[in-house]
Amino acid sequence: MLDSHAEHSADIRVEDVRFAAGDAALAGRLYHPAGPARAAVVLNGATGVPQGYYRHFARWLAADGLPNLRLPGLRGLGAHAPAPVTGHHG
């Protein structure tokens, strides 16, 4: 199923995005279809699942005209984690 659109996946534009969410920042990956969008999809990753797990599904959606935003994991963890604290000797 997911490989049936492989010939169209070269036209998909993938963009890493970060945006403010209160006192934190959210990070995700936005998949843009080559042609006009039919709708939009948000993919929210499951706890404990590696960030790239949904990439093939996200590309398949975009190849089918569905732009989508993949948000990996929980706020404050992984790609959403704040910058590490430096100079702290707790």
PDB file of N, CA, C and O in Angstrom, residues 5-37:
ATOM      1  N   HIS A   5       2.704   4.634  -4.109  1.00  0.00           N
ATOM      2  CA  HIS A   5       2.901   6.027  -4.506  1.00  0.00           C
ATOM      3  C   HIS A   5       4.377   6.407  -4.515  1.00  0.00           C
ATOM      4  O   HIS A   5       4.707   7.575  -4.548  1.00  0.00           O
ATOM      5  N   ALA A   6       5.269   5.436  -4.515  1.00  0.00           N
ATOM      6  CA  ALA A   6       6.706   5.722  -4.431  1.00  0.00           C
ATOM      7  C   ALA A   6       7.177   6.600  -5.585  1.00  0.00           C
ATOM      8  O   ALA A   6       8.045   7.447  -5.402  1.00  0.00           O
ATOM      9  N   GLU A   7       6.587   6.435  -6.761  1.00  0.00           N
ATOM     10  CA  GLU A   7       7.019   7.237  -7.904  1.00  0.00           C
ATOM     11  C   GLU A   7       6.689   8.710  -7.727  1.00  0.00           C
ATOM     12  O   GLU A   7       7.310   9.568  -8.336  1.00  0.00           O
ATOM     13  N   HIS A   8       5.731   9.046  -6.894  1.00  0.00           N
ATOM     14  CA  HIS A   8       5.343  10.437  -6.663  1.00  0.00           C
ATOM     15  C   HIS A   8       6.065  11.063  -5.473  1.00  0.00           C
ATOM     16  O   HIS A   8       5.997  12.261  -5.279  1.00  0.00           O
ATOM     17  N   SER A   9       6.745  10.266  -4.666  1.00  0.00           N
ATOM     18  CA  SER A   9       7.327  10.779  -3.430  1.00  0.00           C
ATOM     19  C   SER A   9       8.469  11.757  -3.667  1.00  0.00           C
ATOM     20  O   SER A   9       8.785  12.557  -2.801  1.00  0.00           O
ATOM     21  N   ALA A  10       9.095  11.736  -4.849  1.00  0.00           N
ATOM     22  CA  ALA A  10      10.184  12.676  -5.131  1.00  0.00           C
ATOM     23  C   ALA A  10       9.668  14.105  -5.206  1.00  0.00           C
ATOM     24  O   ALA A  10      10.429  15.048  -4.998  1.00  0.00           O
ATOM     25  N   ASP A  11       8.394  14.290  -5.490  1.00  0.00           N
ATOM     26  CA  ASP A  11       7.804  15.624  -5.615  1.00  0.00           C
ATOM     27  C   ASP A  11       7.366  16.196  -4.275  1.00  0.00           C
ATOM     28  O   ASP A  11       6.943  17.343  -4.204  1.00  0.00           O
ATOM     29  N   ILE A  12       7.445  15.425  -3.218  1.00  0.00           N
ATOM     30  CA  ILE A  12       6.999  15.862  -1.903  1.00  0.00           C
ATOM     31  C   ILE A  12       8.094  16.697  -1.248  1.00  0.00           C
ATOM     32  O   ILE A  12       9.255  16.330  -1.249  1.00  0.00           O
ATOM     33  N   ARG A  13       7.692  17.845  -0.694  1.00  0.00           N
ATOM     34  CA  ARG A  13       8.642  18.701   0.026  1.00  0.00           C
ATOM     35  C   ARG A  13       8.461  18.453   1.515  1.00  0.00           C
ATOM     36  O   ARG A  13       7.346  18.479   2.031  1.00  0.00           O
ATOM     37  N   VAL A  14       9.576  18.207   2.209  1.00  0.00           N
ATOM     38  CA  VAL A  14       9.556  17.935   3.647  1.00  0.00           C
ATOM     39  C   VAL A  14      10.251  19.089   4.355  1.00  0.00           C
ATOM     40  O   VAL A  14      11.328  19.513   3.957  1.00  0.00           O
ATOM     41  N   GLU A  15       9.609  19.604   5.405  1.00  0.00           N
ATOM     42  CA  GLU A  15      10.120  20.782   6.121  1.00  0.00           C
ATOM     43  C   GLU A  15      10.077  20.528   7.630  1.00  0.00           C
ATOM     44  O   GLU A  15       9.043  20.155   8.172  1.00  0.00           O
ATOM     45  N   ASP A  16      11.214  20.722   8.302  1.00  0.00           N
ATOM     46  CA  ASP A  16      11.241  20.672   9.766  1.00  0.00           C
ATOM     47  C   ASP A  16      10.725  21.995  10.298  1.00  0.00           C
ATOM     48  O   ASP A  16      11.137  23.061   9.815  1.00  0.00           O
ATOM     49  N   VAL A  17       9.811  21.944  11.258  1.00  0.00           N
ATOM     50  CA  VAL A  17       9.200  23.160  11.808  1.00  0.00           C
ATOM     51  C   VAL A  17       9.286  23.155  13.331  1.00  0.00           C
ATOM     52  O   VAL A  17       9.335  22.103  13.966  1.00  0.00           O
ATOM     53  N   ARG A  18       9.346  24.346  13.914  1.00  0.00           N
ATOM     54  CA  ARG A  18       9.280  24.558  15.372  1.00  0.00           C
ATOM     55  C   ARG A  18       8.349  25.738  15.599  1.00  0.00           C
ATOM     56  O   ARG A  18       8.399  26.718  14.869  1.00  0.00           O
ATOM     57  N   PHE A  19       7.509  25.647  16.615  1.00  0.00           N
ATOM     58  CA  PHE A  19       6.617  26.756  16.932  1.00  0.00           C
ATOM     59  C   PHE A  19       6.341  26.785  18.426  1.00  0.00           C
ATOM     60  O   PHE A  19       6.440  25.776  19.112  1.00  0.00           O
ATOM     61  N   ALA A  20       6.027  27.984  18.901  1.00  0.00           N
ATOM     62  CA  ALA A  20       5.800  28.197  20.331  1.00  0.00           C
ATOM     63  C   ALA A  20       4.476  27.576  20.759  1.00  0.00           C
ATOM     64  O   ALA A  20       3.489  27.612  20.031  1.00  0.00           O
ATOM     65  N   ALA A  21       4.496  27.005  21.962  1.00  0.00           N
ATOM     66  CA  ALA A  21       3.290  26.438  22.576  1.00  0.00           C
ATOM     67  C   ALA A  21       3.337  26.791  24.054  1.00  0.00           C
ATOM     68  O   ALA A  21       3.819  26.019  24.869  1.00  0.00           O
ATOM     69  N   GLY A  22       2.884  27.984  24.381  1.00  0.00           N
ATOM     70  CA  GLY A  22       2.972  28.448  25.760  1.00  0.00           C
ATOM     71  C   GLY A  22       4.416  28.693  26.123  1.00  0.00           C
ATOM     72  O   GLY A  22       5.119  29.413  25.428  1.00  0.00           O
ATOM     73  N   ASP A  23       4.886  28.048  27.176  1.00  0.00           N
ATOM     74  CA  ASP A  23       6.270  28.236  27.617  1.00  0.00           C
ATOM     75  C   ASP A  23       7.217  27.209  27.001  1.00  0.00           C
ATOM     76  O   ASP A  23       8.374  27.107  27.391  1.00  0.00           O
ATOM     77  N   ALA A  24       6.751  26.429  26.054  1.00  0.00           N
ATOM     78  CA  ALA A  24       7.577  25.402  25.416  1.00  0.00           C
ATOM     79  C   ALA A  24       7.580  25.608  23.901  1.00  0.00           C
ATOM     80  O   ALA A  24       6.875  26.465  23.382  1.00  0.00           O
ATOM     81  N   ALA A  25       8.373  24.823  23.220  1.00  0.00           N
ATOM     82  CA  ALA A  25       8.395  24.825  21.756  1.00  0.00           C
ATOM     83  C   ALA A  25       8.056  23.424  21.276  1.00  0.00           C
ATOM     84  O   ALA A  25       8.474  22.439  21.868  1.00  0.00           O
ATOM     85  N   LEU A  26       7.261  23.343  20.224  1.00  0.00           N
ATOM     86  CA  LEU A  26       6.943  22.062  19.610  1.00  0.00           C
ATOM     87  C   LEU A  26       7.732  21.946  18.317  1.00  0.00           C
ATOM     88  O   LEU A  26       7.910  22.925  17.597  1.00  0.00           O
ATOM     89  N   ALA A  27       8.197  20.759  18.027  1.00  0.00           N
ATOM     90  CA  ALA A  27       8.937  20.493  16.803  1.00  0.00           C
ATOM     91  C   ALA A  27       8.191  19.423  16.030  1.00  0.00           C
ATOM     92  O   ALA A  27       7.578  18.530  16.615  1.00  0.00           O
ATOM     93  N   GLY A  28       8.237  19.524  14.730  1.00  0.00           N
ATOM     94  CA  GLY A  28       7.573  18.528  13.911  1.00  0.00           C
ATOM     95  C   GLY A  28       8.133  18.536  12.514  1.00  0.00           C
ATOM     96  O   GLY A  28       9.086  19.261  12.205  1.00  0.00           O
ATOM     97  N   ARG A  29       7.536  17.746  11.673  1.00  0.00           N
ATOM     98  CA  ARG A  29       7.944  17.681  10.278  1.00  0.00           C
ATOM     99  C   ARG A  29       6.687  17.828   9.436  1.00  0.00           C
ATOM    100  O   ARG A  29       5.696  17.131   9.645  1.00  0.00           O
ATOM    101  N   LEU A  30       6.739  18.751   8.486  1.00  0.00           N
ATOM    102  CA  LEU A  30       5.602  19.067   7.620  1.00  0.00           C
ATOM    103  C   LEU A  30       5.865  18.483   6.242  1.00  0.00           C
ATOM    104  O   LEU A  30       6.925  18.720   5.661  1.00  0.00           O
ATOM    105  N   TYR A  31       4.931  17.708   5.724  1.00  0.00           N
ATOM    106  CA  TYR A  31       5.038  17.085   4.414  1.00  0.00           C
ATOM    107  C   TYR A  31       4.072  17.789   3.470  1.00  0.00           C
ATOM    108  O   TYR A  31       2.867  17.784   3.696  1.00  0.00           O
ATOM    109  N   HIS A  32       4.612  18.403   2.409  1.00  0.00           N
ATOM    110  CA  HIS A  32       3.811  19.149   1.433  1.00  0.00           C
ATOM    111  C   HIS A  32       3.609  18.296   0.179  1.00  0.00           C
ATOM    112  O   HIS A  32       4.584  17.812  -0.386  1.00  0.00           O
ATOM    113  N   PRO A  33       2.361  18.146  -0.288  1.00  0.00           N
ATOM    114  CA  PRO A  33       2.147  17.412  -1.533  1.00  0.00           C
ATOM    115  C   PRO A  33       2.607  18.252  -2.731  1.00  0.00           C
ATOM    116  O   PRO A  33       2.737  19.472  -2.637  1.00  0.00           O
ATOM    117  N   ALA A  34       2.843  17.581  -3.852  1.00  0.00           N
ATOM    118  CA  ALA A  34       3.275  18.273  -5.064  1.00  0.00           C
ATOM    119  C   ALA A  34       2.140  19.105  -5.664  1.00  0.00           C
ATOM    120  O   ALA A  34       2.369  20.180  -6.206  1.00  0.00           O
ATOM    121  N   GLY A  35       0.922  18.632  -5.537  1.00  0.00           N
ATOM    122  CA  GLY A  35      -0.219  19.324  -6.132  1.00  0.00           C
ATOM    123  C   GLY A  35      -1.107  19.962  -5.086  1.00  0.00           C
ATOM    124  O   GLY A  35      -0.702  20.137  -3.932  1.00  0.00           O
ATOM    125  N   PRO A  36      -2.331  20.304  -5.482  1.00  0.00           N
ATOM    126  CA  PRO A  36      -3.268  20.931  -4.542  1.00  0.00           C
ATOM    127  C   PRO A  36      -3.664  19.981  -3.411  1.00  0.00           C
ATOM    128  O   PRO A  36      -3.758  18.768  -3.609  1.00  0.00           O
ATOM    129  N   ALA A  37      -3.879  20.557  -2.250  1.00  0.00           N
ATOM    130  CA  ALA A  37      -4.253  19.782  -1.064  1.00  0.00           C
ATOM    131  C   ALA A  37      -5.749  19.490  -1.075  1.00  0.00           C
ATOM    132  O   ALA A  37      -6.552  20.338  -1.432  1.00  0.00           O
TER     133      ALA A  37
END
